[in-house]
Coordinates of C-alpha atoms in Angstrom, one line a residue:
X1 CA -6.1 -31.1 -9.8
X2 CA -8.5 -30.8 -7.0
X3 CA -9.5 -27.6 -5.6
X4 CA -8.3 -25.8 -3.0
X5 CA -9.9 -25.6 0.4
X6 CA -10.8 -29.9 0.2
X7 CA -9.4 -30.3 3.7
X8 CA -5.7 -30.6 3.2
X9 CA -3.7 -32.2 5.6
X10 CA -1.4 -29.8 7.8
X11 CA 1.7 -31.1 6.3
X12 CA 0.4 -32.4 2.2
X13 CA 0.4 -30.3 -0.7
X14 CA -0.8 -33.4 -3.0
X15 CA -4.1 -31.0 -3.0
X16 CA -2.5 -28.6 -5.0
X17 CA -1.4 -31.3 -7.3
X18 CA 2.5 -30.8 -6.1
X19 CA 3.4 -34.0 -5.2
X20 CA 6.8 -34.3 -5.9
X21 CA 9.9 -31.8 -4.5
X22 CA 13.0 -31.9 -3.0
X23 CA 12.3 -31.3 0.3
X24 CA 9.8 -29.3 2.4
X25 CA 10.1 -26.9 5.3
X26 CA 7.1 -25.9 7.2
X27 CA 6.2 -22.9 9.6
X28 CA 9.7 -22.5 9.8
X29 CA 11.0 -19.8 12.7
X30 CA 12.9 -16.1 11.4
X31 CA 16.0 -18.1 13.2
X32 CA 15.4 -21.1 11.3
X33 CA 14.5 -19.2 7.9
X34 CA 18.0 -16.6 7.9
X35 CA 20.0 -20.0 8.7
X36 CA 18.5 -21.6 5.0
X37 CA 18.8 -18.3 3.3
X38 CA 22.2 -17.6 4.6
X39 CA 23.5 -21.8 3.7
X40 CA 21.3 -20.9 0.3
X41 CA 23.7 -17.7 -0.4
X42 CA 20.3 -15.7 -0.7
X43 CA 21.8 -13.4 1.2
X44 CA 24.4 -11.6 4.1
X45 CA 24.1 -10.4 7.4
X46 CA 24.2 -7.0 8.7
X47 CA 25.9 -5.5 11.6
X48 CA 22.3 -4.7 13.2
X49 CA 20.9 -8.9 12.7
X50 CA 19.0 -7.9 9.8
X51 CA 19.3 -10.3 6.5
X52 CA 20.3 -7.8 3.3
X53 CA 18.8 -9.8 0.3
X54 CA 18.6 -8.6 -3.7
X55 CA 15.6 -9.2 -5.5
X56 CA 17.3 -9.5 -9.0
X57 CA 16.5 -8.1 -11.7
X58 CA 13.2 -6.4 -10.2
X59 CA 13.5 -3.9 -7.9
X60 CA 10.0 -3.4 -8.0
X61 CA 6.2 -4.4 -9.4
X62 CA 5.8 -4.7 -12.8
X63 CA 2.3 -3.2 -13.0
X64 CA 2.4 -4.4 -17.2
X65 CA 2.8 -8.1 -15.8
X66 CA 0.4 -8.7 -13.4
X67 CA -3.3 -10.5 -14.7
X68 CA -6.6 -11.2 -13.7
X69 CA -8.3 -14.5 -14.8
X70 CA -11.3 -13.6 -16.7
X71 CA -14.0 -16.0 -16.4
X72 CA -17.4 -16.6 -15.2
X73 CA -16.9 -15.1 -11.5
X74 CA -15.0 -11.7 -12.3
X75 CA -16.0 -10.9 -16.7
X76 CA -18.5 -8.6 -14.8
X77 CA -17.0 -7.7 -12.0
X78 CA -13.6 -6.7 -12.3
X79 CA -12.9 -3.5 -13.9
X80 CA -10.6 -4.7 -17.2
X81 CA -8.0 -2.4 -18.7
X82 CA -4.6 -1.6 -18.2
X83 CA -4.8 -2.0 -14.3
X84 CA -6.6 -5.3 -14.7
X85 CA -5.2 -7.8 -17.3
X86 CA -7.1 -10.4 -18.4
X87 CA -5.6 -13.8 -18.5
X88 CA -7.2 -17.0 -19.8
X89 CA -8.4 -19.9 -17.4
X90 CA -7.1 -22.5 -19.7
X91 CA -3.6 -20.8 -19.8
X92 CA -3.6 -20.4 -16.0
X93 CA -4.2 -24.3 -15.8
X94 CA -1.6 -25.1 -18.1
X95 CA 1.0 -22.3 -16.2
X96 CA 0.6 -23.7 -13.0
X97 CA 0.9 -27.4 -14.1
X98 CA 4.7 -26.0 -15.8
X99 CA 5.3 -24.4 -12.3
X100 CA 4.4 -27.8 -10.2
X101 CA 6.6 -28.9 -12.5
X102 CA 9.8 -27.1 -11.9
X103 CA 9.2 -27.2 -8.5
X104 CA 10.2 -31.3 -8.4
X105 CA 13.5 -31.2 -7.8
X106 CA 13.6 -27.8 -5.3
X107 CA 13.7 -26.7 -1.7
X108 CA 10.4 -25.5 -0.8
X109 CA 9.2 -23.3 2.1
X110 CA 5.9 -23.2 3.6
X111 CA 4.1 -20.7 5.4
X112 CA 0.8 -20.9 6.8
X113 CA -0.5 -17.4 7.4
X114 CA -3.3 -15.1 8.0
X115 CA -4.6 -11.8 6.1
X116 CA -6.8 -9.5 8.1
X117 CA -6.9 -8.8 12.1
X118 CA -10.5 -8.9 12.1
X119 CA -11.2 -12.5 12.4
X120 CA -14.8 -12.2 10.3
X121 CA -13.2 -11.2 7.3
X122 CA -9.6 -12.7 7.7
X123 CA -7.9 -15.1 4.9
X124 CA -5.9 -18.1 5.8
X125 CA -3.3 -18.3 2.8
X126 CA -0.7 -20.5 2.0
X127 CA 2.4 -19.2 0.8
X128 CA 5.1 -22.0 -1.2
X129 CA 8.3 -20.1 -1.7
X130 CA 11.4 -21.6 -3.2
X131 CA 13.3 -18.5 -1.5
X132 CA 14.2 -19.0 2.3
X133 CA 14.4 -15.2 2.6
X134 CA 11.1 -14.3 0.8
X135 CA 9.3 -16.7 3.2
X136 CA 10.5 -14.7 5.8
X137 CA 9.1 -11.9 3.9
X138 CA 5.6 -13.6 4.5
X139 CA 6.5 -14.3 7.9
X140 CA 6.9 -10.6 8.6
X141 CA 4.3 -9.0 6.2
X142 CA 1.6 -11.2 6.7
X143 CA -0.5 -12.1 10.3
X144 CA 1.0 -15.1 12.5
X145 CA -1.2 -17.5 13.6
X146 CA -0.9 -19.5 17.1
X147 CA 1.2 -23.4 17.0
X148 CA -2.6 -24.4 18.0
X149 CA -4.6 -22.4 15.2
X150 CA -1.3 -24.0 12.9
X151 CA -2.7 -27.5 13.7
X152 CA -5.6 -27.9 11.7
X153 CA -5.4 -24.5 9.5
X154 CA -7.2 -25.1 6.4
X155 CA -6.0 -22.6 3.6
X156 CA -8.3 -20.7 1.5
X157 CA -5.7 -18.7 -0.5
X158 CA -2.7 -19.8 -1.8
X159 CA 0.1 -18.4 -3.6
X160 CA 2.8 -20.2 -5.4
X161 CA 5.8 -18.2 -5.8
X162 CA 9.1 -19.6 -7.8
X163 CA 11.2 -16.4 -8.9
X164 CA 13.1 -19.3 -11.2
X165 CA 10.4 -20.3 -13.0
X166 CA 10.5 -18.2 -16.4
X167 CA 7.3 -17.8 -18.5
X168 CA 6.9 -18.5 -22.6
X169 CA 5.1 -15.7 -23.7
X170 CA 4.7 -17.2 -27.3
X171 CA 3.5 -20.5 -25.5
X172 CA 2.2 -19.0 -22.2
X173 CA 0.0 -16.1 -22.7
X174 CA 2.3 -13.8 -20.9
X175 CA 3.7 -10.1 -21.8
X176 CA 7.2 -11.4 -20.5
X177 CA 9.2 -14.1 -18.6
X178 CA 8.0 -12.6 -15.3
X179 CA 4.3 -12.8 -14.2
X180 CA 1.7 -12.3 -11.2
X181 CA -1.4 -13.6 -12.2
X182 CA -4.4 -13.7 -9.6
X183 CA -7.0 -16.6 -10.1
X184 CA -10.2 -15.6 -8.0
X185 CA -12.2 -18.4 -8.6
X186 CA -9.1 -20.9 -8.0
X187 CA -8.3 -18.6 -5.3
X188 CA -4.3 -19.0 -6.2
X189 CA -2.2 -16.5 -7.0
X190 CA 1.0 -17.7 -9.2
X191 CA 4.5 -15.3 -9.3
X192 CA 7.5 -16.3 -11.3
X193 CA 10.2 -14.7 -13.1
X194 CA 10.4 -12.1 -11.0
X195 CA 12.1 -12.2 -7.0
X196 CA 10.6 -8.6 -5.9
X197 CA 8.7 -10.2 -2.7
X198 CA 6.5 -6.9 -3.1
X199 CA 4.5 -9.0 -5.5
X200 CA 3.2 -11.4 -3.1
X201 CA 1.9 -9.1 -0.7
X202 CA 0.5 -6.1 -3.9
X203 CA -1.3 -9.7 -4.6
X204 CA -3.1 -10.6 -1.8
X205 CA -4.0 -6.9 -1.1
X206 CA -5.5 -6.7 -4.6
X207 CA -7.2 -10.0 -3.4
X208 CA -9.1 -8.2 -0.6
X209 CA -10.1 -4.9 -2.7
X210 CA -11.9 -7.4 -4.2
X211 CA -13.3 -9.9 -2.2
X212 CA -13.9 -7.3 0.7
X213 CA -16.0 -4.6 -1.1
X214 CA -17.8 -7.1 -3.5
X215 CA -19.1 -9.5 -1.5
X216 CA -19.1 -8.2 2.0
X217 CA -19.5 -4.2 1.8
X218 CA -16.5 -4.1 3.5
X219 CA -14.2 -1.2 2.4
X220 CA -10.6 -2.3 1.2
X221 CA -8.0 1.1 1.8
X222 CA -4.4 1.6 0.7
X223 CA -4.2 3.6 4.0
X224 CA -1.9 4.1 7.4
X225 CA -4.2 4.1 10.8
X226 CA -3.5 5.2 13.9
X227 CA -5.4 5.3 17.1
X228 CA -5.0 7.8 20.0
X229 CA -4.9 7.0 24.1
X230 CA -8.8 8.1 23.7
X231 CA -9.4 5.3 21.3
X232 CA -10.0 7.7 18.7
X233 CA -8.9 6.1 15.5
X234 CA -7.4 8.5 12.5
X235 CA -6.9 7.2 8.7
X236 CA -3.9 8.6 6.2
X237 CA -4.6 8.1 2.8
X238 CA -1.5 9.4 0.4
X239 CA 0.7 8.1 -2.4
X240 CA 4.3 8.0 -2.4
X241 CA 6.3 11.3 -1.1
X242 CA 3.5 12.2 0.6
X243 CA 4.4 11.6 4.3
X244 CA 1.6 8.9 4.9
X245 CA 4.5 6.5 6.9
X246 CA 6.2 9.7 8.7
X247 CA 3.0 11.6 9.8
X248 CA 0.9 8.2 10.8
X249 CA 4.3 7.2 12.8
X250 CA 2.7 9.6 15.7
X251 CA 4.8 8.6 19.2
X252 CA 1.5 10.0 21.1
X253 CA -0.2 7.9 19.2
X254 CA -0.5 3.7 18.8
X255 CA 0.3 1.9 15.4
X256 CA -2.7 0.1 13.8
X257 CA -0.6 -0.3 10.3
X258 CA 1.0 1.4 7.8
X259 CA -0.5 0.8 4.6
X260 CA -3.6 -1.5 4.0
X261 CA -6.5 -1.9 6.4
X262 CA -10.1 -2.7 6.0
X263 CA -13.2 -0.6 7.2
X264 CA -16.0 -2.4 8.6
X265 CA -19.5 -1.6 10.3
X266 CA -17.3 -2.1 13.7
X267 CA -14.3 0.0 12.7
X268 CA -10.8 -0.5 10.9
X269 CA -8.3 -3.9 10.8
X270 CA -4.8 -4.1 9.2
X271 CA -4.9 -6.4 6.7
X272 CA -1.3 -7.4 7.6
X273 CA 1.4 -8.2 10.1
X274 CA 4.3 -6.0 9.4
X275 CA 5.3 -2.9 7.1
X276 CA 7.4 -2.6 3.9
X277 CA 8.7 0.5 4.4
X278 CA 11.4 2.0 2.0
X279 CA 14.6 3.3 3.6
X280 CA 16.4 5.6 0.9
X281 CA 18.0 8.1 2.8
X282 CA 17.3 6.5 6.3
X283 CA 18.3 8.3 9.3
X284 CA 17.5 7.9 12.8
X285 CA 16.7 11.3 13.1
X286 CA 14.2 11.3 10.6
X287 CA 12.7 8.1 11.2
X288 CA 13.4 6.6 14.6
X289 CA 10.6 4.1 14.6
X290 CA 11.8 2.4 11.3
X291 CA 15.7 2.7 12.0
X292 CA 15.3 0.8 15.8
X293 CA 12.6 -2.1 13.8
X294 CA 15.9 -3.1 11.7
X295 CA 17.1 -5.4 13.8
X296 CA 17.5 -10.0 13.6
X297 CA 14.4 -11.1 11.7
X298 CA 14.4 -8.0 9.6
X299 CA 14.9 -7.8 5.8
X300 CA 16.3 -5.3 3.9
X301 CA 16.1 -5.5 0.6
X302 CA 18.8 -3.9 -2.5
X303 CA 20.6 -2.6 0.4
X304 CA 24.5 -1.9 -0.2
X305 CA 27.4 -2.1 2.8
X306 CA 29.3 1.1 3.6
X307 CA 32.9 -0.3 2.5
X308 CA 34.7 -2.7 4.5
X309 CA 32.0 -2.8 7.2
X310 CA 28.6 -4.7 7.2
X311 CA 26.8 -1.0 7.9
X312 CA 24.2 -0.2 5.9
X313 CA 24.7 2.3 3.3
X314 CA 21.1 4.0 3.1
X315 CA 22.2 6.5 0.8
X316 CA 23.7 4.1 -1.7
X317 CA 21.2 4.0 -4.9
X318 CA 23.4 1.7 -6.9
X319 CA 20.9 -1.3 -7.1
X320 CA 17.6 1.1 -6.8
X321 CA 16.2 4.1 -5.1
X322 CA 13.5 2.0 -4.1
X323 CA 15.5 -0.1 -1.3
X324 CA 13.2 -1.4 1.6
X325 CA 12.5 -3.1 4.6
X326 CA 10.2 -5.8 5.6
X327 CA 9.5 -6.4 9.4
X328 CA 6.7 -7.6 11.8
X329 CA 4.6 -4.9 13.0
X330 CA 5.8 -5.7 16.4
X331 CA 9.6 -4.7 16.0
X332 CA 7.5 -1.2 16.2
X333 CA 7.3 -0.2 20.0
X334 CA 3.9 1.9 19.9
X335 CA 2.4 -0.7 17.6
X336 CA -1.1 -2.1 19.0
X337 CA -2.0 -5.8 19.2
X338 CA -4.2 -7.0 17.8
X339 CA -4.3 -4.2 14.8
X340 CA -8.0 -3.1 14.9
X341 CA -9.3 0.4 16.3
X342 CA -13.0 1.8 16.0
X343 CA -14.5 3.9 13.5
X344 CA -12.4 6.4 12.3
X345 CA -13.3 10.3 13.4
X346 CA -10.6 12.0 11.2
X347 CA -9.6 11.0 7.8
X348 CA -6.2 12.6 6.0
X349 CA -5.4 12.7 2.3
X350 CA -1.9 13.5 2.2
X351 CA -0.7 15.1 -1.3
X352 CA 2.4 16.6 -2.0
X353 CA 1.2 19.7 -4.5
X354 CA 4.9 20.8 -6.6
X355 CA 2.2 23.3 -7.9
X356 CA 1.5 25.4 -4.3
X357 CA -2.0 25.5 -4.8
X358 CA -3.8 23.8 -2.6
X359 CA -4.0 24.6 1.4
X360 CA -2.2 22.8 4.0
X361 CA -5.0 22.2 5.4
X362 CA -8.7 22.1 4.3
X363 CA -12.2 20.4 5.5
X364 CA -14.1 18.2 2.6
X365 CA -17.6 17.7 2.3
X366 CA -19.1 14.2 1.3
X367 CA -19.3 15.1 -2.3
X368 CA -15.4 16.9 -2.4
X369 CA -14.3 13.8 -0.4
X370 CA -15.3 11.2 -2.9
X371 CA -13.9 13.2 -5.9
X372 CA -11.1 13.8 -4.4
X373 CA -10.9 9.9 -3.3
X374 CA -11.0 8.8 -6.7
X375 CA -8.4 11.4 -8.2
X376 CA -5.7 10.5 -5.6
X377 CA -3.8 13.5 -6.4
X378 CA 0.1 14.2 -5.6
X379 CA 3.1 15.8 -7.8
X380 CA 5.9 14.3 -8.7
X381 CA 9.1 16.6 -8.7
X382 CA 12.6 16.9 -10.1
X383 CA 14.7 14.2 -9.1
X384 CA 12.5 11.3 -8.0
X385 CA 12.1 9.8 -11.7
X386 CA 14.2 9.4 -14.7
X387 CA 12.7 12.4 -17.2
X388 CA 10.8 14.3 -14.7
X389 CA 12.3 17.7 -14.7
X390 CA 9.6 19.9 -13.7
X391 CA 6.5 19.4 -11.8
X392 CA 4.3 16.6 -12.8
X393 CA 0.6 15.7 -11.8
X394 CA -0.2 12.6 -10.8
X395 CA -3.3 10.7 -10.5
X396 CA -3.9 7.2 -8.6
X397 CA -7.5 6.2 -8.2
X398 CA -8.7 5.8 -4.7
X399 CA -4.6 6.8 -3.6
X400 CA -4.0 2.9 -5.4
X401 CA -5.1 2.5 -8.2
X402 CA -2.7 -0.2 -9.4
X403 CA -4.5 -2.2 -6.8
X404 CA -8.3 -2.6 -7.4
X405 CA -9.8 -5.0 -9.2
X406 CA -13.1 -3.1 -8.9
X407 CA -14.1 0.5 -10.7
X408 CA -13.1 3.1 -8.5
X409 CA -16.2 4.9 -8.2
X410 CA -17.3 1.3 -6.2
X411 CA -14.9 2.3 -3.4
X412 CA -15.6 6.1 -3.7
X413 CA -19.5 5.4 -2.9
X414 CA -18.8 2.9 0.2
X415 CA -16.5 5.7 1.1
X416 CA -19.1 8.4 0.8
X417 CA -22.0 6.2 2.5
X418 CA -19.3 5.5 5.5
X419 CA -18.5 9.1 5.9
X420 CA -22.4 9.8 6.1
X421 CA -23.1 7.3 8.0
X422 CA -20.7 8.2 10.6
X423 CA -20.5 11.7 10.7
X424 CA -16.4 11.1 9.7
X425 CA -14.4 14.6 9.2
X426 CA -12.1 14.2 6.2
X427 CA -9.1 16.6 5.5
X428 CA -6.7 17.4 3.0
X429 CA -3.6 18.3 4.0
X430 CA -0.8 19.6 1.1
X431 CA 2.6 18.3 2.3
X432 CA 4.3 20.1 -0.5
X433 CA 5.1 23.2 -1.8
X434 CA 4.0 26.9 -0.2
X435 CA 4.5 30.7 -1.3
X436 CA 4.7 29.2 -5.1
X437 CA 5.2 26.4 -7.1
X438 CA 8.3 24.1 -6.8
X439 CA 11.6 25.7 -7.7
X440 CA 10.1 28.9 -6.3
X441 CA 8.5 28.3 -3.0
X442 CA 8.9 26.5 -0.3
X443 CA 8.6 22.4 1.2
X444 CA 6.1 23.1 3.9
X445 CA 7.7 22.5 7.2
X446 CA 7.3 18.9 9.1
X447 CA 6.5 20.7 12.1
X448 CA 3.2 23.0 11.1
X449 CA 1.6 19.5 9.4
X450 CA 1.9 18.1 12.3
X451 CA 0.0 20.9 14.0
X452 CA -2.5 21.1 11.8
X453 CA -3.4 17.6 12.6
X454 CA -2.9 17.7 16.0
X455 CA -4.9 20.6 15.7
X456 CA -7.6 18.2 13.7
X457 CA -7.6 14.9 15.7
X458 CA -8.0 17.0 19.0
X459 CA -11.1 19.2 17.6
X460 CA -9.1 22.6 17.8
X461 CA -10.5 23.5 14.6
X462 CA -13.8 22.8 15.3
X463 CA -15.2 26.4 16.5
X464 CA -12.7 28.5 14.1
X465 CA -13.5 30.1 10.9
X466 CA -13.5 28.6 7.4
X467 CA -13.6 30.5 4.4
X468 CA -14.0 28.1 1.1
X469 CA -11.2 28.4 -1.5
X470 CA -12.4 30.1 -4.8
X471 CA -11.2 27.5 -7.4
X472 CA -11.4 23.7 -5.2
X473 CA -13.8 24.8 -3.0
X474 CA -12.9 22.9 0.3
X475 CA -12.7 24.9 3.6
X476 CA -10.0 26.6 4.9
X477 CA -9.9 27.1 8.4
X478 CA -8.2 30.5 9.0
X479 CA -6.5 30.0 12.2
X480 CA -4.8 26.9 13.4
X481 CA -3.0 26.5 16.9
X482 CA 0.8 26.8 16.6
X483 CA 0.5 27.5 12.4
X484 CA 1.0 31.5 11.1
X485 CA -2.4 32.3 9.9
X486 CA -0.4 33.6 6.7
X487 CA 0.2 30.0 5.8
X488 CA -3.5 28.6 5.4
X489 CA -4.6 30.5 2.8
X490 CA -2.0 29.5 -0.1
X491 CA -2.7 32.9 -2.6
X492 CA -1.7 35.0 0.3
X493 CA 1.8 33.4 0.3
X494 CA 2.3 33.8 -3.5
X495 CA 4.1 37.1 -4.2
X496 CA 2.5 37.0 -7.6
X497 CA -1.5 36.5 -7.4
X498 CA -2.4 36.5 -11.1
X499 CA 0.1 33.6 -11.3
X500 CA -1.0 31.8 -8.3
X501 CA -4.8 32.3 -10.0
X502 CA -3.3 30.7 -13.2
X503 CA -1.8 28.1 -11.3
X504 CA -4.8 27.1 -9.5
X505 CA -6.9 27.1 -12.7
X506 CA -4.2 25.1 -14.3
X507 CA -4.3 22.3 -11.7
X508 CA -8.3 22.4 -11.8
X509 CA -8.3 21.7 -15.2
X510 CA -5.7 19.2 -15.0
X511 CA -8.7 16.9 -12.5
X512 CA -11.4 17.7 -14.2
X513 CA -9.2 16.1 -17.7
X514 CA -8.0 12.8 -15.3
X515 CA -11.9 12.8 -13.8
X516 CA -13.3 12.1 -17.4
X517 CA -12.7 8.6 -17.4
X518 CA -14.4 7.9 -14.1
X519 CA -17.8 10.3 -15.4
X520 CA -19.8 8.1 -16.9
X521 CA -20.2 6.1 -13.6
X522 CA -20.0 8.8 -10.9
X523 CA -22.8 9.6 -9.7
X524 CA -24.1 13.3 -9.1
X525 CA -22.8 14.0 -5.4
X526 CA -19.5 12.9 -6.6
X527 CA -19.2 14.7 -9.5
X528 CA -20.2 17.8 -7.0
X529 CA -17.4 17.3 -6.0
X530 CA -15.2 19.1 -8.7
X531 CA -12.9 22.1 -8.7
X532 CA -14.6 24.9 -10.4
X533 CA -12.8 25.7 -13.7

């Protein structure tokens, strides 16, 4: 099999060794794409032009299943473990060669596609689907390039994704049927077993966290980015729940992306072309800018139909609570084209604290901003899991850890030297709970977060006072335009102080235990960076 990147013709896949299929459909338009999936029964229309499609089985990743090649280009590099599985080269080889297989005698769909808006760091993948709809799903997620840039594009990425094609594990080297393996030196990425077309784009963003930081000092962020009519660019950092879509979703404000960008000596790029947003509970009300980008050429995916109408149920958790939708960035009115702003002035991390200990809004310095980069904290609460019943910390390395290839700390320093460097402010805002812990207190209101970074993107905090927090020690400003001052400093809103002190001590100990694992190779002005227990 010859290697990828030999100068493939626009239209030949005989470099990949596939040679022989059914038929092949190339480039193919959103119009041209819903027609196949629709004759393919891959899926239904909905009374807004969208395509509904299921994705099986899998209504999401399957972090267990998804491998790293280990061999001479990543042994050292890649941080191995339960985030990064290591596969064997020779079982990759033999994989692939049963996947060119199965694909002889099937429809395939080809997309030729870019990841990265700044052109210095860009990929040019190819993506083979045997789904109509998920190469739609590429269309969408993934950067378009011109009909002229389409005639002589030369790939150097390629993923090969047949949901059909079911693994051996005995035989195969896999956990399961299902499997997302990454090949860095073969620069393929192979997905079968599974139809969740998440995979595809978790894959090639895992691609970049490691290409990006490792070989070009290039920063790789599971991040939203905005940019204001100044030019002033603003970075969300947050895990699920946190409000990372919602807050970054700013109608003053342009659209840069909404989850995965890259920061460079220049400034930030979106790594992609659309957003993957999930639309449980979906209401125009709530999220305007999401609701009007459903439209033709959309996707939404586990989706159920309001009976006897082709409405979509958004409520309806039948298949999955985690139901999305895939669309080009540009369905977004406010998005901005291409998706690049400067360096960023103000940087969020969003958590949603169940416990009602943390400030809804604080200042980091460099050493509290790489600590708290690497924990990634949020809580989850009743409700949003099977078994959670009570408030439950939750750590996620760098706000993604599932992500990196790379040890966290290796981010968390390029972080740190970037914020230096650049004089960056970097907040943390608690989305969650206020006057005591879930159950008790209350879901801080939409409307004072959204001062409080209005209030931080247009400097109104810059000549008020800060007073540090006893136990985290981040500053708390102690006024904030259009916030009661009886909101910033959490304790005060706690009738009970002694338990708001045992709370607090409580959640410090609970990051200084998830921060053990990262010690060894932090250095000291992270590790500065701890609560004080």
């Amino acid at each position: 099999m010859q290697e990828l990147g030999l100068k493939p013709s626009s239209t030949d896949l005989s470099y990949l060794g596939i040679e022989q299929y059914k038929e092949a459909h190339w480039n193919l338009s959103p119009a041209e794409l819903v027609e196949h999936a629709l004759a393919n029964q891959e899926g239904v229309l909905t009374d807004n032009g969208a395509l509904m499609a299921d994705t099986g089985k899998f209504t999401g990743r399957s972090p267990k299943d998804r491998f790293v090649v280990k061999d001479e280009k990543t042994a050292d590099s890649v941080w191995w473990g339960d985030v990064n599985i290591a596969f064997d080269p020779e079982k990759f080889d033999r994989l692939q060669e049963k996947m060119i297989a199965f694909l002889a005698d099937r429809k395939l769909y080809v997309r030729d596609a870019y990841a990265g808006a700044d052109p210095r760091y860009r990929l040019k993948l190819r993506v083979i689907n045997t789904y109509a709809w998920q190469n739609l799903f590429c269309y969408n997620m993934f950067l378009r390039p011109t009909a002229q840039e389409l005639e002589n594009f030369d790939p150097n990425f390629t993923i090969i994704c047949a949901p059909g094609f079911h693994a051996d594990p005995a035989i195969d080297g896999t956990r399961q049927s299902n499997f997302a393996i990454l090949n860095m030196s073969k620069r393929t990425i192979l997905i079968g077993g599974t139809a969740y077309a998440g995979e595809m784009k978790k894959g090639i963003f895992s691609v970049l966290n490691y290409l990006l930081p490792h070989e070009h000092q290039v920063l790789s962020m599971h991040c939203s980015a905005n940019i204001g009519k100044q030019g002033d660019t603003a970075v969300f950092f947050g895990l699920s729940g946190t409000g990372k879509t919602t807050l970054s979703a700013d109608p003053n404000r342009g659209l840069i992306g909404d989850d995965e960008h890259g920061w460079t000596d220049k400034g930030i790029f979106n790594f992609e072309g659309g957003c993957y947003a999930k639309v449980i509970d979906l209401t125009r009300e709530k999220e305007p800018e999401i609701w009007d980008a459903i439209k033709f050429g959309a996707i939404v995916e586990n989706t159920r139909f309001h009976e006897g109408t082709r409405t979509v149920d958004y409520e309806n958790t039948t298949v999955t609570e985690n139901t999305r939708t895939a669309y080009p960035i540009h369905h977004i009115s406010n998005a901005v084209e291409p998706s690049l702003g400067g360096i960023p002035k103000n940087i969020f991390f969003l958590t949603a604290d169940a416990f009602g200990v943390i400030p809804p809004i604080s200042k980091l310095n460099e050493s509290q901003a790489m600590y708290h980069f690497i924990s990634g904290y949020t809580a989850k609460v009743a409700g949003t899991e099977m078994g959670v019943t009570e408030p439950q910390t939750t750590f996620s390395a760098c706000f993604g850890a599932a992500f990196l290839p790379l040890h966290p700390t290796k981010y968390a320093t390029l972080f740190g030297e970037k914020m230096k460097q650049h004089n960056v402010n970097v907040w943390l805002i608690n989305t969650g709970w206020t006057g005591g812990p879930y159950g008790i207190g209350s879901r801080m209101k939409l409307k004072y977060t959204r001062a409080m970074i209005t209030a931080a993107l247009e400097g109104q905090l810059d000549g008020v006072t800060f007073k540090q927090h006893p136990v985290f020690g981040v500053s708390v400003p102690q006024t904030c335009p259009n916030v009661p001052d009886e909101l910033l400093n959490p304790r005060d809103t706690w009738a009970d102080k002694a338990a708001y002190d045992a709370k607090a001590n409580e959640l410090a100990n609970a990051f200084v235990k998830n921060f053990q694992k990262y010690a060894d190779f932090a250095s000291e002005a992270i590790l500065a960076g701890a609560p004080k227990v």
